[in-house]
Short mmCIF file of C-alpha atoms in Angstrom, two decimals:
data_model
loop_
_atom_site.label_atom_id
_atom_site.label_comp_id
_atom_site.label_asym_id
_atom_site.label_seq_id
_atom_site.Cartn_x
_atom_site.Cartn_y
_atom_site.Cartn_z
CA UNK A 71 17.29 4.64 -10.40
CA UNK A 72 17.19 2.30 -7.29
CA UNK A 73 13.92 1.01 -6.05
CA UNK A 74 14.26 0.03 -2.39
CA UNK A 75 11.26 -1.87 -1.28
CA UNK A 76 9.64 -4.30 1.36
CA UNK A 77 8.46 -7.27 0.87
CA UNK A 78 4.70 -6.58 0.28
CA UNK A 79 2.74 -6.34 -3.18
CA UNK A 80 0.57 -3.29 -1.98
CA UNK A 81 3.54 -1.39 -1.54
CA UNK A 82 5.42 -2.81 -4.73
CA UNK A 83 2.76 -2.22 -7.30
CA UNK A 84 2.79 1.41 -7.54
CA UNK A 85 6.10 1.62 -8.18
CA UNK A 86 6.22 -0.57 -11.01
CA UNK A 87 4.58 1.53 -13.20
CA UNK A 88 6.65 4.34 -12.33
CA UNK A 89 9.66 2.47 -12.99
CA UNK A 90 8.43 1.43 -16.06
CA UNK A 91 7.99 4.73 -17.39
CA UNK A 92 11.04 5.64 -16.54
CA UNK A 93 12.43 2.95 -18.43
CA UNK A 94 10.79 3.82 -21.42
CA UNK A 95 12.39 7.28 -20.97
CA UNK A 96 15.85 5.62 -21.34
CA UNK A 97 16.98 5.40 -17.53
CA UNK A 98 18.27 2.52 -15.98
CA UNK A 99 16.15 1.10 -13.00
CA UNK A 100 16.99 -1.90 -10.59
CA UNK A 101 15.40 -2.78 -7.17
CA UNK A 102 16.93 -4.17 -4.23
CA UNK A 103 14.64 -5.73 -1.54
CA UNK A 104 13.84 -9.59 -0.11
CA UNK A 105 14.14 -11.55 -3.36
CA UNK A 106 11.88 -14.36 -2.55
CA UNK A 107 8.91 -11.83 -2.54
CA UNK A 108 9.88 -9.35 -4.79
CA UNK A 109 11.18 -11.88 -7.75
CA UNK A 110 7.33 -12.67 -8.75
CA UNK A 111 5.81 -9.26 -8.36
CA UNK A 112 8.45 -7.49 -11.06
CA UNK A 113 8.60 -7.97 -14.80
CA UNK A 114 11.11 -10.73 -16.36
CA UNK A 115 14.70 -9.53 -17.14
CA UNK A 116 14.28 -7.18 -14.02
CA UNK A 117 17.69 -6.09 -11.80
CA UNK A 118 16.59 -7.43 -8.26
CA UNK A 119 19.78 -7.15 -5.89
CA UNK A 120 19.17 -9.33 -2.84
CA UNK A 121 18.83 -7.14 0.48
CA UNK A 122 16.92 -8.56 3.47
CA UNK A 123 15.83 -12.36 2.93
CA UNK A 124 14.68 -14.17 5.44
CA UNK A 125 17.77 -16.84 5.56
CA UNK A 126 19.51 -13.12 6.06
CA UNK A 127 17.20 -11.31 8.16
CA UNK A 128 17.46 -10.24 11.50
CA UNK A 129 14.30 -12.54 12.34
CA UNK A 130 11.69 -9.69 11.23
CA UNK A 131 8.53 -11.20 10.55
CA UNK A 132 6.76 -8.57 8.21
CA UNK A 133 3.36 -10.22 6.87
CA UNK A 134 4.12 -13.39 9.05
CA UNK A 135 1.44 -15.43 11.07
CA UNK A 136 1.92 -14.14 14.23
CA UNK A 137 1.57 -10.42 13.12
CA UNK A 138 -1.75 -11.93 11.07
CA UNK A 139 -3.82 -12.58 14.41
CA UNK A 140 -3.24 -8.61 16.10
CA UNK A 141 -5.20 -5.94 15.89
CA UNK A 142 -5.38 -2.21 17.22
CA UNK A 143 -2.33 -1.18 19.11
CA UNK A 144 -0.98 -4.44 19.23
CA UNK A 145 -0.53 -4.99 15.77
CA UNK A 146 0.98 -1.09 15.09
CA UNK A 147 3.56 -1.99 17.79
CA UNK A 148 4.53 -5.26 16.36
CA UNK A 149 4.60 -3.95 12.68
CA UNK A 150 7.58 -1.83 14.03
CA UNK A 151 9.20 -3.75 16.82
CA UNK A 152 9.00 -7.14 15.24
CA UNK A 153 8.90 -6.56 11.24
CA UNK A 154 10.00 -2.99 10.01
CA UNK A 155 13.16 -2.07 12.59
CA UNK A 156 14.57 -5.49 12.15
CA UNK A 157 13.53 -5.71 8.55
CA UNK A 158 15.76 -2.13 7.88
CA UNK A 159 18.79 -3.92 9.78
CA UNK A 160 18.23 -7.18 7.72
CA UNK A 161 18.57 -4.83 4.04
CA UNK A 162 21.13 -2.52 5.46
CA UNK A 163 23.86 -4.74 3.87
CA UNK A 164 22.07 -5.90 0.73
CA UNK A 165 21.48 -2.16 -0.02
CA UNK A 166 24.51 -0.75 0.81
CA UNK A 167 25.92 -3.50 -1.90
CA UNK A 168 23.14 -2.57 -4.47
CA UNK A 169 24.27 1.39 -4.45
CA UNK A 170 27.94 0.26 -4.60
CA UNK A 171 26.87 -2.27 -7.74
CA UNK A 172 24.11 -0.33 -9.68
CA UNK A 173 25.60 2.85 -8.57
CA UNK A 174 22.03 4.77 -8.95
CA UNK A 175 21.96 8.24 -9.47
CA UNK A 176 18.79 8.81 -7.42
CA UNK A 177 17.33 6.29 -5.00
CA UNK A 178 13.32 6.19 -4.18
CA UNK A 179 12.62 4.46 -1.09
CA UNK A 180 9.37 3.31 0.23
CA UNK A 181 8.44 4.38 3.81
CA UNK A 182 8.44 0.93 5.26
CA UNK A 183 12.02 0.21 3.81
CA UNK A 184 14.13 2.10 5.95
CA UNK A 185 17.60 1.06 4.92
CA UNK A 186 17.23 2.88 1.93
CA UNK A 187 17.06 6.50 3.08
CA UNK A 188 20.18 5.34 5.60
CA UNK A 189 22.10 4.39 2.76
CA UNK A 190 21.04 7.08 0.53
CA UNK A 191 22.25 9.71 3.40
CA UNK A 192 25.73 7.89 3.66
CA UNK A 193 26.43 7.76 0.28
CA UNK A 194 25.25 11.38 -0.43
CA UNK A 195 22.64 10.52 -2.77
CA UNK A 196 19.58 12.22 -3.32
CA UNK A 197 16.82 10.09 -2.80
CA UNK A 198 12.62 10.15 -3.10
CA UNK A 199 10.03 8.60 -0.57
CA UNK A 200 7.57 6.24 -2.07
CA UNK A 201 4.29 6.97 0.15
CA UNK A 202 2.17 3.45 -0.96
CA UNK A 203 -0.35 3.80 1.86
CA UNK A 204 -1.21 7.96 3.09
CA UNK A 205 -1.68 7.19 6.23
CA UNK A 206 1.74 8.42 7.40
CA UNK A 207 0.60 11.56 5.69
CA UNK A 208 -1.95 12.84 8.12
CA UNK A 209 -0.62 12.41 11.40
CA UNK A 210 -1.54 9.13 11.89
CA UNK A 211 -1.02 9.16 15.66
CA UNK A 212 -2.70 11.97 16.49
CA UNK A 213 -5.48 10.06 18.49
CA UNK A 214 -2.68 8.03 20.02
CA UNK A 215 0.55 10.57 21.05
CA UNK A 216 1.77 7.64 22.90
CA UNK A 217 2.08 5.11 20.75
CA UNK A 218 3.36 8.18 17.92
CA UNK A 219 6.19 8.96 20.39
CA UNK A 220 7.07 5.44 20.51
CA UNK A 221 7.46 4.98 16.82
CA UNK A 222 9.19 7.94 16.97
CA UNK A 223 11.60 6.37 19.69
CA UNK A 224 11.99 3.47 17.77
CA UNK A 225 13.19 5.08 14.54
CA UNK A 226 15.38 7.25 16.73
CA UNK A 227 16.47 4.39 18.36
CA UNK A 228 17.53 2.87 14.65
CA UNK A 229 19.50 5.79 13.57
CA UNK A 230 21.70 5.72 16.58
CA UNK A 231 22.51 2.03 15.84
CA UNK A 232 23.60 3.06 12.28
CA UNK A 233 25.48 5.78 13.15
CA UNK A 234 23.45 8.40 11.45
CA UNK A 235 22.32 12.28 12.59
CA UNK A 236 19.28 12.15 14.81
CA UNK A 237 17.53 15.22 13.53
CA UNK A 238 15.89 13.69 10.57
CA UNK A 239 12.95 11.21 9.66
CA UNK A 240 13.83 8.08 7.32
CA UNK A 241 9.83 8.54 6.09
CA UNK A 242 10.03 11.51 4.82
CA UNK A 243 12.70 12.70 1.99
CA UNK A 244 13.21 16.18 2.13
CA UNK A 245 13.96 16.41 -1.87
CA UNK A 246 10.72 14.53 -2.75
CA UNK A 247 7.81 12.30 -1.35
CA UNK A 248 5.88 10.93 -3.83
CA UNK A 249 2.23 9.94 -2.47
CA UNK A 250 -0.39 7.53 -4.83
CA UNK A 251 -3.11 9.33 -3.64
CA UNK A 252 -4.60 13.02 -3.84
CA UNK A 253 -6.05 15.70 -1.24
CA UNK A 254 -9.45 14.45 -2.52
CA UNK A 255 -8.94 11.75 -0.76
CA UNK A 256 -7.10 11.92 2.18
CA UNK A 257 -7.91 15.81 2.88
CA UNK A 258 -6.07 19.21 3.41
CA UNK A 259 -7.20 21.14 6.10
CA UNK A 260 -5.48 22.47 8.72
CA UNK A 261 -6.90 19.64 11.05
CA UNK A 262 -5.29 17.05 8.54
CA UNK A 263 -2.29 18.81 7.83
CA UNK A 264 1.28 18.27 9.03
CA UNK A 265 2.37 20.81 11.79
CA UNK A 266 6.01 20.57 12.14
CA UNK A 267 8.99 18.75 10.86
CA UNK A 268 9.66 16.63 13.55
CA UNK A 269 7.56 16.10 15.79
CA UNK A 270 6.52 13.18 18.68
CA UNK A 271 3.71 12.11 16.18
CA UNK A 272 6.13 11.94 14.05
CA UNK A 273 5.29 13.60 10.71
CA UNK A 274 6.55 16.28 8.11
CA UNK A 275 5.68 19.73 8.23
CA UNK A 276 2.55 21.71 6.75
CA UNK A 277 1.54 24.87 7.36
CA UNK A 278 -2.56 26.32 7.37
CA UNK A 279 -3.85 22.75 5.67
CA UNK A 280 -1.07 22.76 2.75
CA UNK A 281 1.13 20.50 1.88
CA UNK A 282 4.78 21.24 1.36
CA UNK A 283 5.81 21.93 -2.24
CA UNK A 284 8.54 18.70 -2.59
CA UNK A 285 5.03 16.86 -1.86
CA UNK A 286 4.05 14.98 -5.20
CA UNK A 287 0.33 13.92 -4.92
CA UNK A 288 1.01 11.74 -8.31
CA UNK A 289 -2.44 9.79 -7.50
CA UNK A 290 -2.44 6.04 -8.11
CA UNK A 291 0.00 4.41 -10.89
CA UNK A 292 -1.18 0.86 -12.59
CA UNK A 293 1.90 -1.18 -13.73
CA UNK A 294 2.22 -4.79 -14.68
CA UNK A 295 1.09 -7.74 -12.63
CA UNK A 296 1.41 -11.25 -12.39
CA UNK A 297 -0.95 -13.13 -13.98
CA UNK A 298 -4.26 -14.20 -11.79
CA UNK A 299 -5.05 -17.17 -13.74
CA UNK A 300 -8.54 -18.01 -15.25
CA UNK A 301 -11.71 -16.13 -14.41
CA UNK A 302 -15.20 -16.88 -15.53
CA UNK A 303 -16.01 -13.60 -17.57
CA UNK A 304 -19.10 -15.47 -18.79
CA UNK A 305 -20.55 -16.16 -15.46
CA UNK A 306 -20.69 -11.99 -14.91
CA UNK A 307 -24.60 -10.87 -14.53
CA UNK A 308 -25.42 -8.32 -16.34
CA UNK A 309 -29.05 -7.86 -14.82
CA UNK A 310 -27.32 -7.49 -11.29
CA UNK A 311 -24.95 -5.24 -9.85
CA UNK A 312 -21.55 -6.20 -9.58
CA UNK A 313 -19.55 -6.04 -6.15
CA UNK A 314 -16.26 -7.38 -5.57
CA UNK A 315 -15.46 -8.87 -2.21
CA UNK A 316 -11.32 -8.85 -1.63
CA UNK A 317 -9.39 -8.53 1.67
CA UNK A 318 -6.30 -8.50 -0.02
CA UNK A 319 -3.53 -10.71 -0.33
CA UNK A 320 -2.08 -10.51 3.43
CA UNK A 321 -5.15 -10.38 5.21
CA UNK A 322 -7.42 -12.82 3.61
CA UNK A 323 -6.56 -15.49 5.48
CA UNK A 324 -7.94 -13.64 8.70
CA UNK A 325 -11.27 -13.76 7.22
CA UNK A 326 -12.94 -16.97 8.58
CA UNK A 327 -15.41 -15.11 10.71
CA UNK A 328 -15.94 -12.39 8.22
CA UNK A 329 -16.70 -14.45 5.50
CA UNK A 330 -19.72 -16.22 6.73
CA UNK A 331 -21.01 -12.86 7.59
CA UNK A 332 -20.55 -11.46 3.46
CA UNK A 333 -22.13 -14.99 2.42
CA UNK A 334 -25.27 -14.47 4.57
CA UNK A 335 -25.39 -10.30 3.35
CA UNK A 336 -25.25 -12.04 -0.15
CA UNK A 337 -28.28 -14.35 0.46
CA UNK A 338 -30.23 -10.98 0.93
CA UNK A 339 -28.84 -9.32 -1.96
CA UNK A 340 -28.95 -12.33 -4.25
CA UNK A 341 -32.05 -10.84 -6.65
CA UNK A 342 -30.14 -7.38 -7.09
CA UNK A 343 -26.73 -8.18 -6.66
CA UNK A 344 -23.94 -10.54 -7.34
CA UNK A 345 -20.78 -11.19 -5.20
CA UNK A 346 -17.28 -11.92 -6.23
CA UNK A 347 -15.29 -13.38 -3.58
CA UNK A 348 -11.65 -13.57 -3.75
CA UNK A 349 -11.09 -15.82 -0.62
CA UNK A 350 -9.24 -19.19 -0.02
CA UNK A 351 -11.08 -21.80 -0.74
CA UNK A 352 -10.77 -23.56 2.81
CA UNK A 353 -12.34 -20.53 4.22
CA UNK A 354 -14.96 -19.22 1.73
CA UNK A 355 -17.67 -22.18 2.47
CA UNK A 356 -20.01 -23.04 0.34
CA UNK A 357 -20.76 -20.39 -2.23
CA UNK A 358 -24.35 -20.41 -3.40
CA UNK A 359 -25.05 -20.23 -7.11
CA UNK A 360 -25.70 -16.79 -7.06
CA UNK A 361 -22.29 -15.81 -6.30
CA UNK A 362 -19.25 -16.16 -8.17
CA UNK A 363 -15.73 -17.29 -6.45
CA UNK A 364 -11.75 -17.28 -7.18
CA UNK A 365 -9.08 -17.77 -4.90
CA UNK A 366 -7.33 -15.00 -6.94
CA UNK A 367 -9.02 -12.24 -9.50
CA UNK A 368 -7.32 -10.27 -12.06
CA UNK A 369 -8.64 -7.19 -10.49
CA UNK A 370 -7.48 -4.44 -12.27
CA UNK A 371 -9.21 -5.67 -15.24
CA UNK A 372 -12.47 -6.81 -13.38
CA UNK A 373 -12.68 -3.19 -11.87
CA UNK A 374 -14.22 -1.75 -14.79
CA UNK A 375 -17.25 -4.23 -14.63
CA UNK A 376 -17.99 -3.65 -11.35
CA UNK A 377 -20.56 -1.38 -9.72
CA UNK A 378 -18.97 -1.57 -6.01
CA UNK A 379 -16.24 -2.91 -3.76
CA UNK A 380 -16.27 -4.26 -0.44
CA UNK A 381 -12.80 -4.93 0.94
CA UNK A 382 -10.45 -4.41 3.96
CA UNK A 383 -8.83 -0.93 3.42
CA UNK A 384 -5.74 -1.45 1.79
CA UNK A 385 -4.16 1.39 0.14
CA UNK A 386 -3.79 -0.25 -3.16
CA UNK A 387 -7.41 -2.06 -3.24
CA UNK A 388 -8.90 1.65 -2.05
CA UNK A 389 -6.97 3.70 -4.56
CA UNK A 390 -7.95 1.11 -7.26
CA UNK A 391 -11.77 0.80 -6.79
CA UNK A 392 -11.84 4.64 -6.51
CA UNK A 393 -10.01 5.09 -10.00
CA UNK A 394 -12.61 3.50 -11.26
CA UNK A 395 -15.56 5.60 -9.65
CA UNK A 396 -16.66 2.61 -7.46
CA UNK A 397 -17.99 3.57 -4.00
CA UNK A 398 -16.73 1.18 -1.46
CA UNK A 399 -18.02 -0.82 1.89
CA UNK A 400 -14.49 -0.71 3.47
CA UNK A 401 -13.90 -3.53 6.88
CA UNK A 402 -10.62 -2.35 8.34
CA UNK A 403 -8.29 -4.92 9.59
CA UNK A 404 -4.95 -3.49 11.09
CA UNK A 405 -2.01 -0.83 10.35
CA UNK A 406 -2.90 1.62 8.25
CA UNK A 407 -6.53 0.29 7.09
CA UNK A 408 -8.62 1.97 9.61
CA UNK A 409 -7.04 5.21 8.60
CA UNK A 410 -7.56 4.80 5.06
CA UNK A 411 -11.26 3.99 5.84
CA UNK A 412 -11.63 6.58 7.74
CA UNK A 413 -10.70 8.70 4.75
CA UNK A 414 -12.84 6.86 2.48
CA UNK A 415 -16.13 8.03 4.94
CA UNK A 416 -15.30 11.26 5.56
CA UNK A 417 -14.94 11.74 2.03
CA UNK A 418 -18.25 10.27 1.32
CA UNK A 419 -16.99 7.56 -1.17
CA UNK A 420 -18.43 4.69 0.80
CA UNK A 421 -19.31 3.25 4.30
CA UNK A 422 -17.12 1.63 6.97
CA UNK A 423 -18.29 -1.06 8.82
CA UNK A 424 -16.62 -3.70 11.71
CA UNK A 425 -14.50 -6.66 10.65
CA UNK A 426 -14.17 -8.38 13.85
CA UNK A 427 -17.76 -8.42 14.52
CA UNK A 428 -19.37 -7.83 11.30
CA UNK A 429 -22.46 -8.79 11.23
CA UNK A 430 -24.59 -9.94 8.55
CA UNK A 431 -27.38 -6.69 8.52
CA UNK A 432 -24.47 -4.49 8.87
CA UNK A 433 -22.83 -5.50 5.93
CA UNK A 434 -26.47 -5.57 3.90
CA UNK A 435 -27.39 -2.08 5.21
CA UNK A 436 -23.71 -0.96 3.78
CA UNK A 437 -24.12 -2.42 0.57
CA UNK A 438 -27.56 -1.53 0.03
CA UNK A 439 -26.12 2.06 0.73
CA UNK A 440 -23.38 2.29 -1.90
CA UNK A 441 -25.55 0.66 -4.39
CA UNK A 442 -28.74 2.81 -3.67
CA UNK A 443 -27.02 6.25 -2.32
CA UNK A 444 -25.87 8.07 -5.52
CA UNK A 445 -24.07 10.57 -3.25
CA UNK A 446 -20.67 7.68 -3.07
CA UNK A 447 -20.97 7.24 -6.33
CA UNK A 448 -21.02 11.06 -7.01
CA UNK A 449 -17.65 11.54 -4.27
CA UNK A 450 -16.01 8.17 -5.86
CA UNK A 451 -16.09 9.94 -9.23
CA UNK A 452 -14.63 13.30 -7.56
CA UNK A 453 -11.76 11.57 -6.16
CA UNK A 454 -11.82 9.38 -9.51
CA UNK A 455 -11.57 12.60 -11.23
CA UNK A 456 -8.65 13.88 -8.78
CA UNK A 457 -6.76 10.81 -9.63
CA UNK A 458 -6.87 11.44 -13.47
CA UNK A 459 -5.85 14.51 -13.28
CA UNK A 460 -3.03 14.04 -10.81
CA UNK A 461 -0.65 11.88 -13.69
CA UNK A 462 0.03 8.86 -11.93
CA UNK A 463 3.13 7.32 -13.27
CA UNK A 464 4.36 9.76 -15.62
CA UNK A 465 4.25 12.67 -13.29
CA UNK A 466 5.90 10.37 -10.74
CA UNK A 467 9.11 9.97 -13.45
CA UNK A 468 8.62 13.74 -14.05
CA UNK A 469 9.45 14.69 -10.52
CA UNK A 470 12.37 12.19 -10.57
CA UNK A 471 13.98 13.20 -13.23
CA UNK A 472 14.15 16.78 -11.97
CA UNK A 473 15.91 15.76 -9.18
CA UNK A 474 19.88 16.91 -9.13
CA UNK A 475 21.88 13.40 -9.41
CA UNK A 476 24.03 13.30 -6.52
CA UNK A 477 27.85 11.57 -6.48
CA UNK A 478 27.83 8.36 -7.97
CA UNK A 479 29.22 5.57 -5.47
CA UNK A 480 32.46 3.63 -5.93
CA UNK A 481 33.03 0.71 -7.94
CA UNK A 482 31.52 -2.23 -7.75
CA UNK A 483 32.93 -4.80 -4.91
CA UNK A 484 33.57 -8.58 -5.89
CA UNK A 485 30.37 -10.56 -5.36
CA UNK A 486 27.86 -7.54 -5.91
CA UNK A 487 26.16 -8.97 -9.21
CA UNK A 488 22.35 -8.90 -9.08
CA UNK A 489 19.76 -11.56 -10.19
CA UNK A 490 17.79 -11.54 -13.18
CA UNK A 491 14.51 -11.94 -12.48
CA UNK A 492 12.79 -15.05 -14.56
CA UNK A 493 9.67 -15.15 -12.92
CA UNK A 494 7.63 -11.99 -13.87
CA UNK A 495 4.64 -12.05 -16.38
#
């Protein structure tokens, strides 16, 4: 199986566990995408075919400095016009080469790696969507129909440019959609269900609040992660509640105004809560002795020792926290994060706060609520139970194994040898 992924850790991490499960069952697994970003994320020895590296890319700026300064609809438009569509163009030649060289039976494409479905259709391969964020699953543009129509038009233009038919959406496989969440978090009522296979909002079909049968809600899948360095485990205070504060990998540099508000809220809670701040040293400021600060933390290893999480609403961080039954304070920054934050709040598993105009009193009240109100922890544990029942990587691998294999692509062309990842954990 060939995994087609964008250069985003949050989109790669859930698929690592699925790939490991498939490999343990005797399947051959390979990856294709921008090698500079992917090589540090993949296990040592992974087959990695280059596609869309910046030296050959068509100007895509996924995660770049211009994108980090944008918010709201402007950030969403930039994501599609300046990042995802150019990334698809840049990745197409490399993905074609990877398919011809590796000759997979099935292709697994991230929702933001549009080159994958385009190549799969051209080769007649069955393909699965890897939905590493649930935002696209619940009609994200219902409140902004013109934006949804604009996104649909951009995708349609890409299909036309590539000579592909225009009657399908590369974000949603007709064969299998792996959703790394569950309806317990994202909801399954008629108001959130998906009304038609192709509409201006850009989403798959659904009837009466039910998702189509080829949607597999597998919950989070935890795979190997690169080492995060040393962590001062002995400094964790057993006498106080422990709260992780993280803005993720891409948004951490946007926290210059947010981190000071967090520090002031931490001061107000110092007698009862120990905040663990994962942030750049030059933005974190002067850390008081009642807090812990690290540039990066071993998040999966740390979560079992925590009582709550304050984060940006990244799908990975939210689902990982909920997988451990931890309530959340969510301060969404951009893109899918406001949707994920709304899911958390509506599920009762946490509190949403503002990011751009964060106030100390608002953060203090939100942190107090998730630590003191048992309803938030109860709902977080309800979602935790749904994640455990969903099956994670094992169920994802089961569903992928059931896809009928397509025709094997032609023989390898000269110069198609993959790279071998030497930088993994």
